[in-house]
Coordinates of C-alpha atoms and ligand atoms in Angstrom, one line a residue:
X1 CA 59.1 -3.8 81.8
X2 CA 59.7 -6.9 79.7
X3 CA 62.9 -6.7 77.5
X4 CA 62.3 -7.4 73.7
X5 CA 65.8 -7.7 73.5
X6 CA 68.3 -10.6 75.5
X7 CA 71.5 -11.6 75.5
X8 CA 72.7 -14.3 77.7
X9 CA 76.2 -15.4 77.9
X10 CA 76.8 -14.8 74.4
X11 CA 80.2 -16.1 73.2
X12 CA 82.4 -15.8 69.8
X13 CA 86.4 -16.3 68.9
X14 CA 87.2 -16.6 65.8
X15 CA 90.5 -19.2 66.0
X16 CA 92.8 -18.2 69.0
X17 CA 91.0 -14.5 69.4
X18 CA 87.9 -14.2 71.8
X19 CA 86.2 -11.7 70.7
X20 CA 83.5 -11.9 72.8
X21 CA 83.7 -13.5 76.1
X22 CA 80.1 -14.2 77.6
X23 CA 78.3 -11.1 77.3
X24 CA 74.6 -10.9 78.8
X25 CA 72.5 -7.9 78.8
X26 CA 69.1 -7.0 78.0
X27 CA 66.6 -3.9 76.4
X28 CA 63.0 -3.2 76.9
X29 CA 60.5 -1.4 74.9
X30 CA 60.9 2.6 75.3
X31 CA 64.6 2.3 76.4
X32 CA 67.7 3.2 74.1
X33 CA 71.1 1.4 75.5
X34 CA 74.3 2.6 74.8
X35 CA 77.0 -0.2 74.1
X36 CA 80.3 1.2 74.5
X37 CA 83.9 -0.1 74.1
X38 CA 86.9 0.8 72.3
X39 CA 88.0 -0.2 68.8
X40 CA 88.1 -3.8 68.4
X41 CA 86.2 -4.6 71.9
X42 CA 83.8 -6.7 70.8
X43 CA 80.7 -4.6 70.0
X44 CA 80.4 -5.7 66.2
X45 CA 80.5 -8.9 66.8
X46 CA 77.9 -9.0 69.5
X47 CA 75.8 -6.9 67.5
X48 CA 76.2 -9.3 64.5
X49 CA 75.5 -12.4 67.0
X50 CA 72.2 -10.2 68.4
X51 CA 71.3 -9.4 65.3
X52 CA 70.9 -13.4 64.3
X53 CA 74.0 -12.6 61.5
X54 CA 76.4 -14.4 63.5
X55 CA 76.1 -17.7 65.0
X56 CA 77.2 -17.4 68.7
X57 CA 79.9 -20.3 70.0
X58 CA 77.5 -20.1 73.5
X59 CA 74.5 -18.3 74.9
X60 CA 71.6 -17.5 73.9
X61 CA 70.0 -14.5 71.9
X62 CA 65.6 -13.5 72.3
X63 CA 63.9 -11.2 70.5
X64 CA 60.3 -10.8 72.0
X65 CA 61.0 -13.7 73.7
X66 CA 62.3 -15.8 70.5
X67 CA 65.3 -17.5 70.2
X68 CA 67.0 -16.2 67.3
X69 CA 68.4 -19.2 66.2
X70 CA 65.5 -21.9 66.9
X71 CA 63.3 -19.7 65.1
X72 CA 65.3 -16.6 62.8
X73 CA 62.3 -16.2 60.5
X74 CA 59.9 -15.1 63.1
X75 CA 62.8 -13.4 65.0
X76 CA 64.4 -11.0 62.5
X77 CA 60.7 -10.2 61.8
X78 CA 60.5 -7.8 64.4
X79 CA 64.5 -7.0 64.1
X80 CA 65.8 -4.0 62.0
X81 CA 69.5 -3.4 62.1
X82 CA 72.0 -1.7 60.8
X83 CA 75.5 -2.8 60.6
X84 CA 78.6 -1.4 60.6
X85 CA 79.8 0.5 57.7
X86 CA 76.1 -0.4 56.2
X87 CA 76.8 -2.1 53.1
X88 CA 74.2 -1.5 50.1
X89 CA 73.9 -2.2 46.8
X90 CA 75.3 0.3 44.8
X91 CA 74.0 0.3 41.4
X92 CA 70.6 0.0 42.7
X93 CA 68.1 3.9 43.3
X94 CA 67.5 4.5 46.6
X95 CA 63.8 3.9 45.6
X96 CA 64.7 0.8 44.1
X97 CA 66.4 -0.6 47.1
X98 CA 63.7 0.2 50.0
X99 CA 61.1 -1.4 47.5
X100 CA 63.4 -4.4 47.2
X101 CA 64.2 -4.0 51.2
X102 CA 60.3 -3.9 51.9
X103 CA 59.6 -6.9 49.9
X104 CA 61.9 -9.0 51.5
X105 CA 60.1 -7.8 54.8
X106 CA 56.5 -9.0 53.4
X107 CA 55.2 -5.5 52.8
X108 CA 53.6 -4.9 49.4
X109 CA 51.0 -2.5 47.8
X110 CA 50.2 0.4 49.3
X111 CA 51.2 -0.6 52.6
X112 CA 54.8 -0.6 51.2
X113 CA 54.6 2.1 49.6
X114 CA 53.5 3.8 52.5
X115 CA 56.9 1.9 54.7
X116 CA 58.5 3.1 51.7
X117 CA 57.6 6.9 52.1
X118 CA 57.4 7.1 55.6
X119 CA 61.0 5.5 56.1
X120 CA 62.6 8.5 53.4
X121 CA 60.7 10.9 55.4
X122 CA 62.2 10.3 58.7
X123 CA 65.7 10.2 57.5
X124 CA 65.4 12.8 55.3
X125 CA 66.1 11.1 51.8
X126 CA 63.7 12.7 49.3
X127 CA 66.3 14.7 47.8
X128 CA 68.1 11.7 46.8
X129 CA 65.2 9.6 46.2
X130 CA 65.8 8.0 42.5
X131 CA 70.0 8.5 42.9
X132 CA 71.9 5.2 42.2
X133 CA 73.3 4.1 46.6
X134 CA 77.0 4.1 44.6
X135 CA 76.6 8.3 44.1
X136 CA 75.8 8.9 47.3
X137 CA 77.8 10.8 50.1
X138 CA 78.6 8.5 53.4
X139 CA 75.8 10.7 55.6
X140 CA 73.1 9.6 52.5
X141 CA 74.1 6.1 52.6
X142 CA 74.3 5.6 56.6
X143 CA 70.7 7.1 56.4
X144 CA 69.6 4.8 53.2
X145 CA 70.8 1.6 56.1
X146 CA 68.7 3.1 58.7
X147 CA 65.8 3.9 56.8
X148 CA 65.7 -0.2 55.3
X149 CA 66.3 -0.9 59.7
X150 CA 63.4 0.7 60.4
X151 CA 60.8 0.4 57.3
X152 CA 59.0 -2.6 58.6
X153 CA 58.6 -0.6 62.4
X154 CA 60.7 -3.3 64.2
X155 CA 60.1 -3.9 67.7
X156 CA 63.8 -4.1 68.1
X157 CA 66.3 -1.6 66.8
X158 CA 70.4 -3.2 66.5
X159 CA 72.5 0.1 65.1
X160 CA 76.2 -0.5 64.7
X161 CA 77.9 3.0 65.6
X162 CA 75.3 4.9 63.0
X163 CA 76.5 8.4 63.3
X164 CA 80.0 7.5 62.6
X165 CA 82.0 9.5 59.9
X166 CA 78.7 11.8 60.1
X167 CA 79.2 15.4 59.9
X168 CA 77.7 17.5 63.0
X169 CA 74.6 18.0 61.0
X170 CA 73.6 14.5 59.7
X171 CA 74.4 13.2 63.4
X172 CA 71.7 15.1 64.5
X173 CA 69.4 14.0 62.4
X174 CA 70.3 10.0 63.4
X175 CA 70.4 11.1 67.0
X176 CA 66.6 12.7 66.9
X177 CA 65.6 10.1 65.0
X178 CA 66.8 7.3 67.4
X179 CA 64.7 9.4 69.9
X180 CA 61.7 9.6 68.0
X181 CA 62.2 5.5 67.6
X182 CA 62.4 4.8 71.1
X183 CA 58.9 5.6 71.7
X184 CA 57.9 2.3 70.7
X185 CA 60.9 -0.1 70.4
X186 CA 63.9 -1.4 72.3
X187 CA 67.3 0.1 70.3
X188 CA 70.7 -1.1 71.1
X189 CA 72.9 1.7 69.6
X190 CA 76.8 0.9 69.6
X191 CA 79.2 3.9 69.6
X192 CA 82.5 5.2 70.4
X193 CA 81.5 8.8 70.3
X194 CA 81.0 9.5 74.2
X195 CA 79.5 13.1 73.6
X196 CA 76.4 11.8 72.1
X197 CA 75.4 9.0 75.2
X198 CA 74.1 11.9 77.2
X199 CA 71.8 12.8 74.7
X200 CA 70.8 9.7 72.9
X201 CA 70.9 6.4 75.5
X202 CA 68.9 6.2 78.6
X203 CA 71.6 3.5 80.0
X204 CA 75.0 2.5 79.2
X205 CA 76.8 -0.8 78.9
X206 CA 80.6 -0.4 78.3
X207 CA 82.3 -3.7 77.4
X208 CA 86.3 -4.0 77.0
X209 CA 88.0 -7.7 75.9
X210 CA 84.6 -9.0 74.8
X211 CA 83.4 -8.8 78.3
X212 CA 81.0 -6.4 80.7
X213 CA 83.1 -3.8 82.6
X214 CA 80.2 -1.5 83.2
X215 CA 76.4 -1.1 83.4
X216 CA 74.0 1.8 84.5
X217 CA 73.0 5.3 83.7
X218 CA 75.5 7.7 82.3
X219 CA 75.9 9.4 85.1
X220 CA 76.8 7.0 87.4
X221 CA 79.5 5.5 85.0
X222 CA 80.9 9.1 84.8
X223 CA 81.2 8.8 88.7
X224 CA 83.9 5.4 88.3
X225 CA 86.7 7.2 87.7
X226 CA 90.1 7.1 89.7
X227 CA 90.5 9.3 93.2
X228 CA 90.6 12.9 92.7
X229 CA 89.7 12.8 88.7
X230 CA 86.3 15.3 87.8
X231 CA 83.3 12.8 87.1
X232 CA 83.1 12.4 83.2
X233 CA 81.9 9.2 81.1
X234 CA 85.3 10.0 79.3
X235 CA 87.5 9.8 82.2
X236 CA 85.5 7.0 83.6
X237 CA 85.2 5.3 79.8
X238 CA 89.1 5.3 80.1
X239 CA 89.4 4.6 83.4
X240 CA 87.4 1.3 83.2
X241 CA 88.4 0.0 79.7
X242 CA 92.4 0.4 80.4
X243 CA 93.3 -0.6 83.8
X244 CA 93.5 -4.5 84.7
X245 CA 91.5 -7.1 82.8
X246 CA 88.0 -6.9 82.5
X247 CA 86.1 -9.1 85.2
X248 CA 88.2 -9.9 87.5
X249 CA 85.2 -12.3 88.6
X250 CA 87.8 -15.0 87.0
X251 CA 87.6 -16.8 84.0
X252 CA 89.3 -15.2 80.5
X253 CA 92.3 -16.5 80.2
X254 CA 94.0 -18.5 82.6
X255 CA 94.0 -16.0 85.3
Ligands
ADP1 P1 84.4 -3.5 67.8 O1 83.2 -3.5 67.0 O2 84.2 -3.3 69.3 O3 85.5 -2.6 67.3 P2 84.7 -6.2 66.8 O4 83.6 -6.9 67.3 O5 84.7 -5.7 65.4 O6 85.1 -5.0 67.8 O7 86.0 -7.1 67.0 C1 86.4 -7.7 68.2 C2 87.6 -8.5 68.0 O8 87.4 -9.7 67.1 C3 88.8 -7.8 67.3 O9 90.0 -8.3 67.9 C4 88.6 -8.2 65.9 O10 89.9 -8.1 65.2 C5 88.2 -9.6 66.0 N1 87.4 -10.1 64.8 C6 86.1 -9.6 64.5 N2 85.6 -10.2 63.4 C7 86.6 -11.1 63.0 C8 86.7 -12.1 62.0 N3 85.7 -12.3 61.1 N4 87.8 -12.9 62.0 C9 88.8 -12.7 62.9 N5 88.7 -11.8 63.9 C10 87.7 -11.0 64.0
MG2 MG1 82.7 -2.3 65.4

């Protein structure tokens, strides 16, 4: 299947820290991909770069084929994301805010209205619907973030760790929901919650340093891990982001 989404050698320090270190990987249509790492790995800022937020120091970023920085308009057109910590505006109504979000996407009339009411619907946000985003608890807001993400039915979904600070409850809701999105787009979901791969990604990237240390299904990553150790993604997520330097194919550093 063609990917919608692509990542080629994407690079980004910011002064003497590289935070991401040539990362390539790619999503297609139907397919939800984990993007694992521990804190301060890298996955924001790739997600930023994917995402068009962030200009990249090398590589290249395509959505459906576009390159995100030759042509960004036509690009983040088919791009909903959600960052990390999902900033809003916090004297604005939830209402408010989707119409505003909606607009800036193109959709007016009934057409947004309709983005508008189908987007509260699948994240559950009628009983907040004319509450200012500053009143709201932290589940409300992450799902006010993802419902402006996917309003406009984006062909590619970018969601910076979305169930974090959740309770078990709300994550459930964001985990179906990513589901239910996959049917028709390609979702990059970052994460440092392993529990929830399993259920949520149908493939796994794990990066460590701003680099690829792992790629494949779940359960094959859960198979790297040290001689005698049980299979888990936790042991192998450990195993693979701690010992030695990431690629050993040469290169960070001076190695
Ligand atoms: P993750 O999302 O995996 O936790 P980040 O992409 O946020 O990781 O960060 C990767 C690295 O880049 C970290 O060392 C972080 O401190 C650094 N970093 C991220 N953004 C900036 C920035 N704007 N200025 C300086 N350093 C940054
Ligand atoms: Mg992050």
């Amino acid at each position: 299947m063609d990917a919608l989404l692509r990542l080629e050698d994407v690079r980004k320090s910011f002064g003497t820290i590289t935070a991401v270190d040539g990362i390539s990987l790619s999503v297609a249509r139907g397919e939800v991909l984990g993007f694992l790492g521990p804190n301060g790995a890298g996955k924001s800022t790739t997600m930023k770069m994917a995402s068009g937020f962030l200009r990249p120091d090398g590589g290249r970023v395509e959505i459906c084929g576009i390159d995100v920085w030759a042509r960004p308009v036509e690009a983040k057109r088919r791009l909903g994301y959600l960052p990390e910590g999902a900033p809003l505006y916090d004297e604005m109504t939830v209402r408010g805010f989707l119409k505003f979000c909606g607009a800036v996407r193109g959709l007016f009339g009934p057409g947004l209205k309709r983005a508008m009411e189908e987007a509260a619907e699948r994240t559950h946000l009628a009983p907040v619907w004319g509450q200012s985003i500053g009143t709201l608890s932290k589940g409300f807001r992450r799902r006010v973030g993802l419902a402006q993400a996917i309003m406009h039915k984006p062909d590619v979904l970018i969601l910076d760790e979305p169930t974090d600070g959740l309770d078990p409850n709300q994550k459930q809701v964001v985990r179906s929901l990513i589901r239910d999105m996959a049917k028709d787009s390609a979702i990059i979901v970052s994460t440092h919650i392993l529990e929830e791969v399993p259920a949520v990604c149908d493939r796994v990237v794990i990066i460590a340093q701003g680099r690829v240390v792992a790629e494949g299904a779940a359960e094959e990553i859960a198979a790297r891990v040290p001689k005698g150790e049980e299979p888990s993604l936790e042991a192998a997520f450990r195993h693979l982001t701690t010992t030695g330097v990431p690629g050993d194919k040469g290169g960070r550093a001076a190695a």
